[in-house]
Amino acid sequence: MNISDLLAKIEALTKELSSVKQELKRVKSELKSVRQQNTGFREQLAKHQNPKNSRNSSMPPSKDNNRPKPNQSLGQPSGKKPGG
């Protein structure tokens, strides 16, 4: 190979590199768009997803997440002294 062949090869590789950079830029832009769309879909799914509970599955009511803990009282304090 002589110098003119090497210069031609360098020029061809430079053009190819430029086109690869443009393609990479396009793919990155597309990826960003797809990620944004994915985030939107995940938000919609979380909004519309119905978690399992005792009303819509065979799970017993004692396993529901929204049940009060055994030591939590459902009544409000009246301010009166306890006892009789």
C-alpha positions as a printed Julia matrix, in Angstrom:
84×3 Matrix{Float64}:
   0.0     0.0    0.0
   1.21    3.42  -0.82
   0.39    6.71   0.88
  -2.51    7.58  -1.43
  -4.13    4.19  -0.66
  -3.71    4.8    3.06
  -5.17    8.31   2.77
  -8.15    6.94   0.83
  -8.63    4.27   3.48
  -8.48    6.89   6.26
 -11.04    9.03   4.44
 -13.37    6.07   3.97
 -13.04    5.11   7.63
 -13.69    8.73   8.67
 -16.91    8.78   6.63
 -17.96    5.45   8.09
 -17.23    6.72  11.62
 -19.32    9.81  10.94
 -22.29    7.71   9.79
 -21.91    5.4   12.81
 -21.92    8.45  15.12
 -25.11    9.74  13.46
 -26.74    6.32  13.84
 -25.68    6.17  17.49
 -27.19    9.6   18.09
 -30.46    8.48  16.47
 -30.55    5.27  18.53
 -29.87    7.18  21.77
 -32.72    9.55  20.97
 -35.03    6.63  20.23
 -33.97    4.9   23.45
 -34.76    8.04  25.46
 -38.2     8.19  23.88
 -38.87    4.51  24.59
 -37.75    4.94  28.21
 -40.14    7.87  28.67
 -42.95    5.84  27.15
 -42.07    2.91  29.42
 -42.22    5.18  32.47
 -45.67    6.35  31.4
 -46.86    2.79  30.95
 -45.5     1.8   34.36
 -47.36    4.71  35.97
 -50.59    3.69  34.24
 -50.11    0.08  35.29
 -49.51    1.06  38.92
 -52.62    3.23  38.82
 -54.87    0.53  37.37
 -53.34   -2.54  38.93
 -55.66   -4.22  41.41
 -53.82   -5.78  44.36
 -55.14   -9.05  45.73
 -57.14   -8.92  48.94
 -59.76  -11.04  50.66
 -62.56   -9.66  48.47
 -61.07  -10.6   45.09
 -59.05  -13.72  45.93
 -59.06  -16.74  48.21
 -56.86  -14.92  50.73
 -58.37  -14.83  54.26
 -59.45  -11.42  55.61
 -56.84  -11.63  58.36
 -54.13  -11.29  55.68
 -55.46   -8.03  54.19
 -52.87   -5.23  54.29
 -55.37   -2.56  55.35
 -56.55   -4.36  58.5
 -55.76   -2.67  61.8
 -53.08   -4.31  63.91
 -54.36   -6.3   66.93
 -53.16   -3.62  69.36
 -54.8    -0.74  67.46
 -58.18    0.41  68.74
 -60.82    1.44  66.24
 -62.57    3.69  68.79
 -61.64    7.28  69.56
 -60.6     8.21  73.11
 -63.44    9.9   74.99
 -61.36   11.66  77.62
 -63.09    9.81  80.48
 -61.18    7.77  83.03
 -60.95    4.09  82.22
 -62.74    1.59  84.46
 -66.07    1.58  86.2
